[in-house]
Short mmCIF file of C-alpha atoms in Angstrom, two decimals:
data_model
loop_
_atom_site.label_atom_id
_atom_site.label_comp_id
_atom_site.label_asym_id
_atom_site.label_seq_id
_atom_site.Cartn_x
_atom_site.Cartn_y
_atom_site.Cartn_z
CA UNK A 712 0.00 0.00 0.00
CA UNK A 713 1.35 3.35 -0.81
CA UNK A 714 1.73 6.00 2.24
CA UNK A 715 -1.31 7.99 2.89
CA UNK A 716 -0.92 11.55 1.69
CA UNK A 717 -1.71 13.64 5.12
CA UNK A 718 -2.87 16.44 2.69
CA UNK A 719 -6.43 17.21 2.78
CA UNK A 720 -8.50 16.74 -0.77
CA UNK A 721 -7.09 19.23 -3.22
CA UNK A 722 -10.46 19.90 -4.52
CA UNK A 723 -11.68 21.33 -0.87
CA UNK A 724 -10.63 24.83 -0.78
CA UNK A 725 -8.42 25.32 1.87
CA UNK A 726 -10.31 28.46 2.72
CA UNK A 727 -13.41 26.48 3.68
CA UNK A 728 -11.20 23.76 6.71
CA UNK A 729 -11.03 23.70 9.63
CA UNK A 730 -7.95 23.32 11.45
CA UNK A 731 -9.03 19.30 13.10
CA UNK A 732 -7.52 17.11 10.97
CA UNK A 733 -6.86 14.12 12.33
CA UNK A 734 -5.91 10.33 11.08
CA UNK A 735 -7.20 6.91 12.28
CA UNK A 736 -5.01 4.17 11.96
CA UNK A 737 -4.89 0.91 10.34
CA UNK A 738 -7.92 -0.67 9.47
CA UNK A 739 -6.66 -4.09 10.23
CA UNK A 740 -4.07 -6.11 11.80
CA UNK A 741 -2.88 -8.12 8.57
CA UNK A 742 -4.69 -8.12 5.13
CA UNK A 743 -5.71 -5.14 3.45
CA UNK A 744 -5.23 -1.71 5.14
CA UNK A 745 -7.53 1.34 4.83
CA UNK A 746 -6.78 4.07 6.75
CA UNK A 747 -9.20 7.19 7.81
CA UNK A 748 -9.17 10.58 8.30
CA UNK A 749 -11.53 13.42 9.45
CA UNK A 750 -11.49 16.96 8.62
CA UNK A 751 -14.52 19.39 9.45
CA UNK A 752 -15.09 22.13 6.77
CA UNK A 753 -16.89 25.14 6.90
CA UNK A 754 -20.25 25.45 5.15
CA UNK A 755 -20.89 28.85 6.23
CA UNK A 756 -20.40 31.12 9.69
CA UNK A 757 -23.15 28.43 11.15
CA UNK A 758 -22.79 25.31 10.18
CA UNK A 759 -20.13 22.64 8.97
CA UNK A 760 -19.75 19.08 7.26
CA UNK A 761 -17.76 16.57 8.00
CA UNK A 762 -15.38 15.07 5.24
CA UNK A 763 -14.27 11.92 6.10
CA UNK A 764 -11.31 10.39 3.83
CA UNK A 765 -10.81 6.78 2.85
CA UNK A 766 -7.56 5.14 1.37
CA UNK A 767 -6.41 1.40 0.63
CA UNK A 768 -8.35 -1.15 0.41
CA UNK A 769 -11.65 -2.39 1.98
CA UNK A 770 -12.32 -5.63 2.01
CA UNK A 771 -13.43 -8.70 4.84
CA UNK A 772 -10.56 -8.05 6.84
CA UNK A 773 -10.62 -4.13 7.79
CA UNK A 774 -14.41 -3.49 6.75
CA UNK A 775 -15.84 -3.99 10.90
CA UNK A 776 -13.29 -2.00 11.70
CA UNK A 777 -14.06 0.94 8.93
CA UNK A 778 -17.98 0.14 10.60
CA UNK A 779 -17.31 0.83 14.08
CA UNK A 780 -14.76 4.39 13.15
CA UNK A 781 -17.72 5.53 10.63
CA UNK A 782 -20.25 5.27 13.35
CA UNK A 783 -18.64 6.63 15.89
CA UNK A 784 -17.55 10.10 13.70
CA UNK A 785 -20.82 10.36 12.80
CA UNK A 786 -22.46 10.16 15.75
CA UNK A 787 -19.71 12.73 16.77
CA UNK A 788 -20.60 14.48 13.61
CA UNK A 789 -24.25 14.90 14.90
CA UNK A 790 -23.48 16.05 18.81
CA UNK A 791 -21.03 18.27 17.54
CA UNK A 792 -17.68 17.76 19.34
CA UNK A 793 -15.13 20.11 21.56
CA UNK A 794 -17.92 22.89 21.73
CA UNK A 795 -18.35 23.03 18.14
CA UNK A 796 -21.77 23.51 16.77
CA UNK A 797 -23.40 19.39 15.01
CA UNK A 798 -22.52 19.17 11.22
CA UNK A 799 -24.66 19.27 8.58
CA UNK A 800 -23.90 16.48 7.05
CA UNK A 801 -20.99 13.91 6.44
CA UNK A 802 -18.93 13.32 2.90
CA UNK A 803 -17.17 10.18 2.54
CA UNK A 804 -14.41 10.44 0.04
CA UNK A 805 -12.85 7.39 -1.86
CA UNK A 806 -10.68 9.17 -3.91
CA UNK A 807 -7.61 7.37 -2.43
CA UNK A 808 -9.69 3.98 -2.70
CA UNK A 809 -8.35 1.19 -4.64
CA UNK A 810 -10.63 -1.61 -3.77
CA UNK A 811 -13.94 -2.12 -2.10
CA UNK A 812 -15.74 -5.47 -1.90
CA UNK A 813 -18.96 -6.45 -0.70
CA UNK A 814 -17.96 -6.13 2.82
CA UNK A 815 -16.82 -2.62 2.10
CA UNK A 816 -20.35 -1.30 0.56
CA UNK A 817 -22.04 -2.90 3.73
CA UNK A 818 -20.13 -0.89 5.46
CA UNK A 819 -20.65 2.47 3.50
CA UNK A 820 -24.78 1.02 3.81
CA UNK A 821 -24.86 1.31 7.30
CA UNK A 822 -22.81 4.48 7.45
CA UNK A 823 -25.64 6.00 5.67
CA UNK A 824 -28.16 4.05 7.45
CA UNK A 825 -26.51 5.50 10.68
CA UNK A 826 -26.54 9.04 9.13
CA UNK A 827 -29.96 8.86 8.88
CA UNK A 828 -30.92 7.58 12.18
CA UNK A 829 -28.82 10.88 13.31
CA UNK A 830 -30.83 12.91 10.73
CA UNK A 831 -27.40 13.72 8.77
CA UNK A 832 -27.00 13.67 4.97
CA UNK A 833 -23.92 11.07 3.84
CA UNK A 834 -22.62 11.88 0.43
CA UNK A 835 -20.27 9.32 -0.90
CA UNK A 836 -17.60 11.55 -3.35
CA UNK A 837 -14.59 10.68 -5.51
CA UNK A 838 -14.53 6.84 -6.54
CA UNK A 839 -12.99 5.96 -9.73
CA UNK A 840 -12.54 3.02 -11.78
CA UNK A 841 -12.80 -0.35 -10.27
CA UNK A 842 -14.74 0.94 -6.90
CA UNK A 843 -16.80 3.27 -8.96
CA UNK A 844 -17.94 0.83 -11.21
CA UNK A 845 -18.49 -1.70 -8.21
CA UNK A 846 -20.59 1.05 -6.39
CA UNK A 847 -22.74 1.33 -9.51
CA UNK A 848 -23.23 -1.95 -10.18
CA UNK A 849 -24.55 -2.86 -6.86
CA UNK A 850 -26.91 -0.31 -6.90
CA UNK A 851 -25.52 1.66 -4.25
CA UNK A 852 -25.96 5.00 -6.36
CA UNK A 853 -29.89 4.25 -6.21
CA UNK A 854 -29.33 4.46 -2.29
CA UNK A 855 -26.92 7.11 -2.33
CA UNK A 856 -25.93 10.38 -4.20
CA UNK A 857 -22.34 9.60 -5.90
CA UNK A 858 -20.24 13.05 -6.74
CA UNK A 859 -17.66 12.51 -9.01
CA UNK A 860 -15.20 15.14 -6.58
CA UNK A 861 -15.69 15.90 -2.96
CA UNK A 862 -16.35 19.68 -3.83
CA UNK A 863 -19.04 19.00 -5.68
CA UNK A 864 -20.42 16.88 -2.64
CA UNK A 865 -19.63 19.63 -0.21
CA UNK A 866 -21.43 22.27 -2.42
CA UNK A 867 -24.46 20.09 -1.94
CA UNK A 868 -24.28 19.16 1.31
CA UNK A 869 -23.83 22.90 1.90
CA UNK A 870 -26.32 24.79 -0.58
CA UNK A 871 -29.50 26.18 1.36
CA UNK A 872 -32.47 23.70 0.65
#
């Protein structure tokens, strides 16, 4: 697996973060790895979204793992955390995601299921090739709205209804 860039998504504007930024480790003990990070971005002077970044690979032997760290940042997403004010919504990007199996899109399933439960939008953003065509195929963008960049998901989540 190639090093995880610590670099937020390019496509973000820098402008828009916030400065928590922080990296979850791996996603398994051997097997495929997938590591996660969280950054919060600003939507506007009231509100915020949580982007939460993928990379590696998602498969049987890391995908309970990527369950449990999903649900708990979203629930964390919803509360709002260290005195800041509940997101609007949370963006799962897979830019940096080479492989998802079956296991993997349960996972992203009950992400979403979990988002709603906490009355938060998920937006899944970024998947190309092989796990975009996966995603598709499985129906998952009948569930879900797919962006093809995570801009174009935050510009969603954030646009006034």
């Amino acid at each position: 697996m190639t090093a995880f860039e610590p670099s937020p998504p390019s496509s973000v504007p820098l402008a828009l973060r916030t400065r928590l930024d922080t990296t979850t480790g791996e996603g398994a003990q051997a097997g495929a790895q997938v590591r996660l990070r969280r950054t919060d971005v600003d939507c506007d002077a009231e509100s915020k979204a949580m982007l939460l970044a993928l990379a590696g690979e998602i498969d049987a032997s890391n995908s309970g793992w990527l369950t449990v760290q999903l649900s708990a940042m979203i629930t964390s997403a919803s509360t709002g955390h260290a005195g800041a004010a509940p997101s609007s919504g949370v963006i799962i990007d897979l830019t940096r995601v080479r492989f998802c199996d079956a296991s993997g899109i349960t996972a992203l399933v009950k992400a979403s299921k979990h988002a709603e439960n906490m009355h938060l939008v998920l937006e899944l953003a970024g998947a190309t090739g092989r796990v975009d065509r996966i995603l598709r195929l499985t129906g998952i963008d009948d569930v879900l709205t797919l962006h093809a960049e995570p801009a174009d998901a935050l510009k969603a989540l954030c646009s006034p209804m």
